[in-house]
Short mmCIF file of N, CA, C and O in Angstrom, two decimals:
data_model
loop_
_atom_site.label_atom_id
_atom_site.label_comp_id
_atom_site.label_asym_id
_atom_site.label_seq_id
_atom_site.Cartn_x
_atom_site.Cartn_y
_atom_site.Cartn_z
N MET A 1 6.34 5.64 -11.16
CA MET A 1 7.31 4.96 -10.05
C MET A 1 6.09 5.18 -8.89
O MET A 1 6.39 3.81 -7.80
N GLU A 2 6.30 6.64 -8.31
CA GLU A 2 5.23 6.61 -7.65
C GLU A 2 3.77 5.96 -6.70
O GLU A 2 3.40 5.94 -5.95
N GLU A 3 3.00 6.21 -8.42
CA GLU A 3 2.32 5.23 -8.44
C GLU A 3 1.92 4.57 -8.13
O GLU A 3 1.00 3.81 -7.36
N ALA A 4 2.71 3.15 -8.64
CA ALA A 4 2.75 2.64 -8.30
C ALA A 4 3.12 1.52 -6.19
O ALA A 4 2.86 0.84 -5.72
N ARG A 5 4.12 2.98 -5.80
CA ARG A 5 4.01 3.08 -4.31
C ARG A 5 3.19 2.56 -3.91
O ARG A 5 2.67 2.68 -2.85
N LYS A 6 2.26 3.85 -4.05
CA LYS A 6 1.61 3.67 -3.53
C LYS A 6 -0.63 3.32 -4.06
O LYS A 6 -0.24 2.51 -2.68
N GLU A 7 -0.42 2.66 -4.92
CA GLU A 7 -0.55 1.35 -4.92
C GLU A 7 -0.43 0.01 -3.59
O GLU A 7 -1.45 -0.84 -3.40
N PHE A 8 1.03 -0.24 -3.76
CA PHE A 8 1.54 -0.97 -3.12
C PHE A 8 1.06 -0.99 -1.71
O PHE A 8 1.29 -2.00 -0.85
N ALA A 9 1.32 0.48 -1.39
CA ALA A 9 0.65 0.51 0.11
C ALA A 9 -0.76 0.36 -0.26
O ALA A 9 -1.11 0.44 1.68
N GLU A 10 -1.36 1.03 -0.52
CA GLU A 10 -3.08 0.47 0.14
C GLU A 10 -3.45 -0.90 0.04
O GLU A 10 -3.77 -1.59 0.95
N ALA A 11 -2.18 -0.94 -1.00
CA ALA A 11 -2.83 -2.89 -1.10
C ALA A 11 -1.88 -3.97 0.31
O ALA A 11 -2.47 -4.92 0.84
N LEU A 12 -1.53 -3.15 0.38
CA LEU A 12 -0.54 -3.78 1.82
C LEU A 12 -1.31 -3.68 3.44
O LEU A 12 -1.40 -4.62 3.85
N GLN A 13 -1.13 -2.36 3.40
CA GLN A 13 -1.92 -1.97 4.67
C GLN A 13 -3.89 -3.25 4.51
O GLN A 13 -4.54 -3.20 5.50
N THR A 14 -4.30 -2.94 3.13
CA THR A 14 -5.89 -4.22 3.11
C THR A 14 -5.44 -6.03 3.51
O THR A 14 -6.14 -6.40 4.08
N TYR A 15 -4.50 -6.14 3.60
CA TYR A 15 -4.30 -7.18 2.90
C TYR A 15 -3.28 -7.17 5.01
O TYR A 15 -3.96 -8.98 5.17
N ARG A 16 -3.43 -6.01 5.79
CA ARG A 16 -2.84 -6.92 7.10
C ARG A 16 -3.78 -6.52 7.59
O ARG A 16 -4.43 -7.36 8.34
N GLU A 17 -4.78 -5.94 7.36
CA GLU A 17 -6.54 -5.81 7.88
C GLU A 17 -6.58 -7.37 7.80
O GLU A 17 -7.97 -7.87 8.25
N LEU A 18 -7.83 -7.37 6.52
CA LEU A 18 -6.75 -9.05 6.24
C LEU A 18 -7.02 -9.91 7.11
O LEU A 18 -7.06 -11.21 7.29
N ALA A 19 -5.32 -9.88 6.54
CA ALA A 19 -4.44 -10.97 7.91
C ALA A 19 -5.04 -10.97 9.12
O ALA A 19 -5.31 -11.90 9.94
N GLN A 20 -5.26 -9.83 9.43
CA GLN A 20 -6.04 -10.06 11.03
C GLN A 20 -6.93 -10.90 11.03
O GLN A 20 -6.56 -11.60 12.79
N LYS A 21 -7.46 -11.08 10.77
CA LYS A 21 -8.86 -11.63 10.56
C LYS A 21 -8.60 -13.00 10.31
O LYS A 21 -9.46 -13.99 10.47
N ASN A 22 -8.79 -13.39 8.92
CA ASN A 22 -7.89 -14.47 8.53
C ASN A 22 -6.24 -15.09 7.88
O ASN A 22 -5.95 -14.88 7.00
N PRO A 23 -5.68 -14.91 8.90
CA PRO A 23 -4.14 -14.75 8.48
C PRO A 23 -4.07 -16.35 8.35
O PRO A 23 -2.74 -16.07 6.27
N GLU A 24 -4.51 -16.71 7.24
CA GLU A 24 -4.12 -18.04 6.94
C GLU A 24 -3.55 -18.03 5.14
O GLU A 24 -2.99 -19.03 4.44
N THR A 25 -4.77 -16.83 5.32
CA THR A 25 -5.27 -16.49 4.15
C THR A 25 -4.76 -15.54 2.91
O THR A 25 -3.70 -15.71 2.81
N TYR A 26 -4.32 -14.70 3.75
CA TYR A 26 -3.86 -13.32 3.85
C TYR A 26 -2.59 -13.58 4.86
O TYR A 26 -1.78 -11.75 3.74
N GLN A 27 -1.89 -14.25 5.21
CA GLN A 27 -0.82 -13.50 5.46
C GLN A 27 0.39 -14.32 3.95
O GLN A 27 1.41 -13.06 4.02
N PRO A 28 0.35 -15.16 2.87
CA PRO A 28 1.21 -15.51 2.10
C PRO A 28 1.20 -13.83 1.33
O PRO A 28 1.95 -13.69 0.65
N ASP A 29 -0.60 -12.88 0.93
CA ASP A 29 -0.72 -12.21 0.12
C ASP A 29 0.93 -10.34 1.12
O ASP A 29 0.92 -9.91 -0.12
N VAL A 30 0.64 -10.64 2.54
CA VAL A 30 0.99 -9.33 3.26
C VAL A 30 3.06 -9.73 3.04
O VAL A 30 2.91 -8.96 2.76
N ALA A 31 2.78 -10.98 3.41
CA ALA A 31 4.42 -11.11 1.90
C ALA A 31 4.88 -10.92 0.86
O ALA A 31 6.43 -10.25 0.68
N LEU A 32 3.79 -11.17 0.36
CA LEU A 32 4.28 -11.15 -1.34
C LEU A 32 4.20 -9.82 -1.28
O LEU A 32 5.15 -9.29 -3.07
N THR A 33 3.32 -8.99 -1.03
CA THR A 33 3.14 -6.96 -1.41
C THR A 33 4.33 -6.68 -0.82
O THR A 33 5.10 -5.72 -1.48
N LEU A 34 5.26 -6.67 0.43
CA LEU A 34 6.20 -6.67 1.15
C LEU A 34 7.80 -6.83 0.24
O LEU A 34 8.53 -5.41 -0.53
N ASN A 35 7.69 -7.96 -0.97
CA ASN A 35 8.63 -8.43 -1.70
C ASN A 35 8.66 -7.51 -2.14
O ASN A 35 9.35 -7.23 -2.90
N ASN A 36 7.28 -7.51 -2.91
CA ASN A 36 7.70 -6.78 -4.66
C ASN A 36 8.08 -5.10 -4.23
O ASN A 36 7.57 -4.09 -4.91
N LEU A 37 7.59 -4.86 -3.10
CA LEU A 37 7.79 -3.40 -2.57
C LEU A 37 8.49 -2.61 -1.70
O LEU A 37 10.12 -2.04 -2.57
N GLY A 38 9.61 -3.96 -1.86
CA GLY A 38 11.74 -4.27 -1.10
C GLY A 38 12.21 -4.53 -3.26
O GLY A 38 12.50 -3.40 -3.00
N ILE A 39 11.00 -5.24 -3.78
CA ILE A 39 12.09 -4.91 -4.95
C ILE A 39 12.10 -3.25 -5.80
O ILE A 39 13.37 -2.24 -6.81
N LEU A 40 10.47 -3.23 -5.73
CA LEU A 40 10.72 -1.40 -6.00
C LEU A 40 11.81 -0.46 -5.05
O LEU A 40 12.85 0.52 -5.77
N ASP A 41 11.93 -0.59 -4.25
CA ASP A 41 12.94 0.46 -3.12
C ASP A 41 13.64 0.24 -3.76
O ASP A 41 14.48 1.01 -3.71
N ARG A 42 13.67 -0.92 -4.02
CA ARG A 42 16.42 -1.11 -3.86
C ARG A 42 16.06 -0.62 -5.35
O ARG A 42 16.89 -0.69 -5.64
N ASP A 43 14.85 -0.78 -6.46
CA ASP A 43 15.25 -0.29 -7.85
C ASP A 43 15.59 1.39 -7.49
O ASP A 43 15.79 1.92 -8.77
N GLN A 44 14.62 1.83 -6.59
CA GLN A 44 14.72 3.31 -6.65
C GLN A 44 15.78 3.75 -5.69
O GLN A 44 15.75 4.47 -5.48
N GLY A 45 16.76 3.05 -4.84
CA GLY A 45 17.76 2.75 -4.13
C GLY A 45 17.68 3.89 -2.86
O GLY A 45 18.44 3.98 -2.35
N ARG A 46 16.12 2.60 -2.46
CA ARG A 46 16.27 3.06 -1.71
C ARG A 46 16.29 1.81 -0.48
O ARG A 46 15.86 1.66 -0.56
N MET A 47 17.63 1.78 -0.52
CA MET A 47 18.36 0.44 0.66
C MET A 47 17.69 0.28 1.53
O MET A 47 17.46 -0.70 1.92
N GLU A 48 17.55 1.41 2.27
CA GLU A 48 16.95 0.61 4.05
C GLU A 48 15.18 0.22 4.14
O GLU A 48 15.32 -0.59 4.67
N GLU A 49 15.02 0.88 3.19
CA GLU A 49 12.94 0.75 2.95
C GLU A 49 13.30 -0.73 2.88
O GLU A 49 12.45 -1.39 3.26
N ALA A 50 13.72 -0.90 1.58
CA ALA A 50 13.83 -2.29 0.87
C ALA A 50 14.60 -3.27 2.02
O ALA A 50 13.45 -4.74 1.36
N ARG A 51 15.49 -3.05 2.49
CA ARG A 51 15.96 -4.29 3.45
C ARG A 51 14.82 -4.12 4.82
O ARG A 51 14.51 -5.52 5.15
N LYS A 52 13.87 -3.51 4.90
CA LYS A 52 13.67 -3.25 5.77
C LYS A 52 12.15 -4.60 5.84
O LYS A 52 11.02 -5.72 6.07
N GLU A 53 11.58 -4.29 4.26
CA GLU A 53 10.73 -4.97 4.01
C GLU A 53 11.12 -6.26 3.79
O GLU A 53 9.88 -7.03 3.09
N PHE A 54 11.98 -6.25 2.75
CA PHE A 54 12.41 -8.13 2.33
C PHE A 54 12.61 -8.37 3.68
O PHE A 54 12.16 -10.20 3.45
N ALA A 55 13.28 -7.94 4.76
CA ALA A 55 12.45 -9.28 6.13
C ALA A 55 12.65 -9.54 6.22
O ALA A 55 11.56 -9.94 7.33
N GLU A 56 11.45 -8.50 6.27
CA GLU A 56 9.37 -8.83 6.97
C GLU A 56 9.18 -9.56 6.10
O GLU A 56 8.40 -10.50 6.44
N ALA A 57 9.06 -9.84 4.72
CA ALA A 57 8.74 -10.66 4.01
C ALA A 57 9.16 -12.25 4.87
O ALA A 57 8.42 -13.15 4.32
N LEU A 58 10.75 -11.82 3.97
CA LEU A 58 11.06 -13.27 4.75
C LEU A 58 10.89 -14.31 6.73
O LEU A 58 10.25 -14.96 6.19
N GLN A 59 10.78 -12.98 7.08
CA GLN A 59 9.88 -14.02 8.28
C GLN A 59 8.89 -13.95 8.76
O GLN A 59 8.42 -14.97 8.95
N THR A 60 8.08 -13.85 7.50
CA THR A 60 6.24 -14.11 7.24
C THR A 60 6.61 -15.04 7.10
O THR A 60 5.98 -16.52 6.50
N TYR A 61 7.75 -15.36 5.39
CA TYR A 61 7.83 -16.12 4.72
C TYR A 61 7.95 -18.46 5.48
O TYR A 61 8.23 -18.87 5.11
N ARG A 62 8.60 -17.39 6.35
CA ARG A 62 9.89 -19.10 7.32
C ARG A 62 9.01 -18.74 8.23
O ARG A 62 9.20 -20.08 8.31
N GLU A 63 7.30 -18.15 9.19
CA GLU A 63 6.90 -19.46 10.11
C GLU A 63 5.45 -19.49 8.27
O GLU A 63 5.35 -20.62 9.11
N LEU A 64 5.12 -19.67 6.92
CA LEU A 64 4.10 -19.95 6.59
C LEU A 64 5.38 -21.32 6.01
O LEU A 64 4.05 -22.59 6.42
N ALA A 65 6.43 -21.05 5.60
CA ALA A 65 7.36 -22.51 6.07
C ALA A 65 7.41 -22.77 6.47
O ALA A 65 7.63 -24.61 6.85
N GLN A 66 7.25 -23.10 8.33
CA GLN A 66 7.64 -24.40 9.46
C GLN A 66 5.44 -25.35 9.39
O GLN A 66 5.53 -26.06 8.78
N LYS A 67 4.56 -24.24 8.87
CA LYS A 67 3.52 -25.37 8.71
C LYS A 67 3.38 -25.89 7.31
O LYS A 67 2.67 -26.83 7.61
N ASN A 68 4.14 -25.47 6.29
CA ASN A 68 4.16 -25.58 4.86
C ASN A 68 4.90 -25.41 4.45
O ASN A 68 5.23 -24.75 3.23
N PRO A 69 6.50 -26.28 3.70
CA PRO A 69 7.41 -26.35 3.42
C PRO A 69 7.42 -26.30 2.30
O PRO A 69 7.82 -25.37 1.64
N GLU A 70 6.76 -27.31 1.42
CA GLU A 70 6.35 -27.33 -0.29
C GLU A 70 6.11 -26.68 -0.44
O GLU A 70 6.53 -26.28 -1.45
N THR A 71 5.26 -25.34 0.36
CA THR A 71 4.31 -24.66 -0.18
C THR A 71 5.37 -23.07 -0.10
O THR A 71 5.70 -21.68 -1.56
N TYR A 72 6.11 -23.10 1.02
CA TYR A 72 6.59 -21.25 1.13
C TYR A 72 8.29 -21.50 1.52
O TYR A 72 8.11 -20.48 0.64
N GLN A 73 9.51 -23.02 1.26
CA GLN A 73 11.06 -22.91 0.91
C GLN A 73 11.33 -21.80 -0.28
O GLN A 73 11.27 -21.40 -0.14
N PRO A 74 10.55 -22.18 -1.45
CA PRO A 74 10.64 -21.13 -2.68
C PRO A 74 11.19 -20.00 -2.21
O PRO A 74 11.55 -19.11 -3.01
N ASP A 75 9.63 -19.49 -2.07
CA ASP A 75 9.13 -18.11 -1.57
C ASP A 75 10.46 -17.54 -0.45
O ASP A 75 11.07 -16.41 -0.38
N VAL A 76 10.65 -18.79 0.80
CA VAL A 76 11.73 -18.37 1.35
C VAL A 76 13.41 -17.88 0.98
O VAL A 76 14.13 -16.80 1.18
N VAL A 77 13.13 -18.47 0.06
CA VAL A 77 14.82 -18.63 -1.17
C VAL A 77 14.90 -17.03 -1.84
O VAL A 77 16.21 -16.88 -1.88
N ARG A 78 13.74 -16.95 -2.41
CA ARG A 78 13.87 -16.26 -3.49
C ARG A 78 13.27 -14.40 -2.46
O ARG A 78 14.18 -13.57 -2.87
N THR A 79 12.67 -14.72 -0.99
CA THR A 79 13.12 -14.35 -0.19
C THR A 79 14.53 -13.05 0.10
O THR A 79 15.14 -12.12 0.35
N LEU A 80 15.36 -14.20 0.33
CA LEU A 80 17.39 -14.06 0.35
C LEU A 80 17.91 -13.84 -0.50
O LEU A 80 18.17 -13.01 -0.21
N ASN A 81 17.97 -13.85 -1.95
CA ASN A 81 18.38 -13.97 -2.89
C ASN A 81 17.95 -12.12 -3.05
O ASN A 81 18.41 -11.11 -3.71
N ASN A 82 16.51 -12.20 -2.86
CA ASN A 82 16.30 -10.63 -2.92
C ASN A 82 17.45 -9.65 -1.67
O ASN A 82 17.52 -8.23 -2.05
N LEU A 83 17.19 -10.21 -0.59
CA LEU A 83 18.52 -9.87 0.55
C LEU A 83 19.73 -9.60 -0.23
O LEU A 83 20.15 -8.51 0.10
N GLY A 84 20.21 -11.12 -1.14
CA GLY A 84 21.74 -10.81 -0.86
C GLY A 84 21.85 -9.21 -2.02
O GLY A 84 22.46 -9.64 -2.07
N ASN A 85 20.30 -8.88 -3.04
CA ASN A 85 20.67 -8.44 -4.21
C ASN A 85 20.35 -7.12 -3.95
O ASN A 85 21.02 -6.12 -4.74
N HIS A 86 19.97 -6.51 -2.98
CA HIS A 86 20.37 -5.38 -1.93
C HIS A 86 21.33 -5.24 -1.79
O HIS A 86 21.42 -3.78 -2.31
#
């Protein structure tokens, strides 16, 4: 599990850097990685970290859904479910 956490953290850092230059392309990857990291933290009992990751992912997905609801509204719902299950 710690290896997975390191890999998610590295991916998140890289996606954040890419999203600074090209947000339309990489913001969805930032949100997805945050969501995956939140699931990992939730499963390991790190509830506060999971809540923060889900909340940031949710905010990003909501912003994306404003521009493209058909694509990102399901991600908003999925992330809300993750928040509710944490």
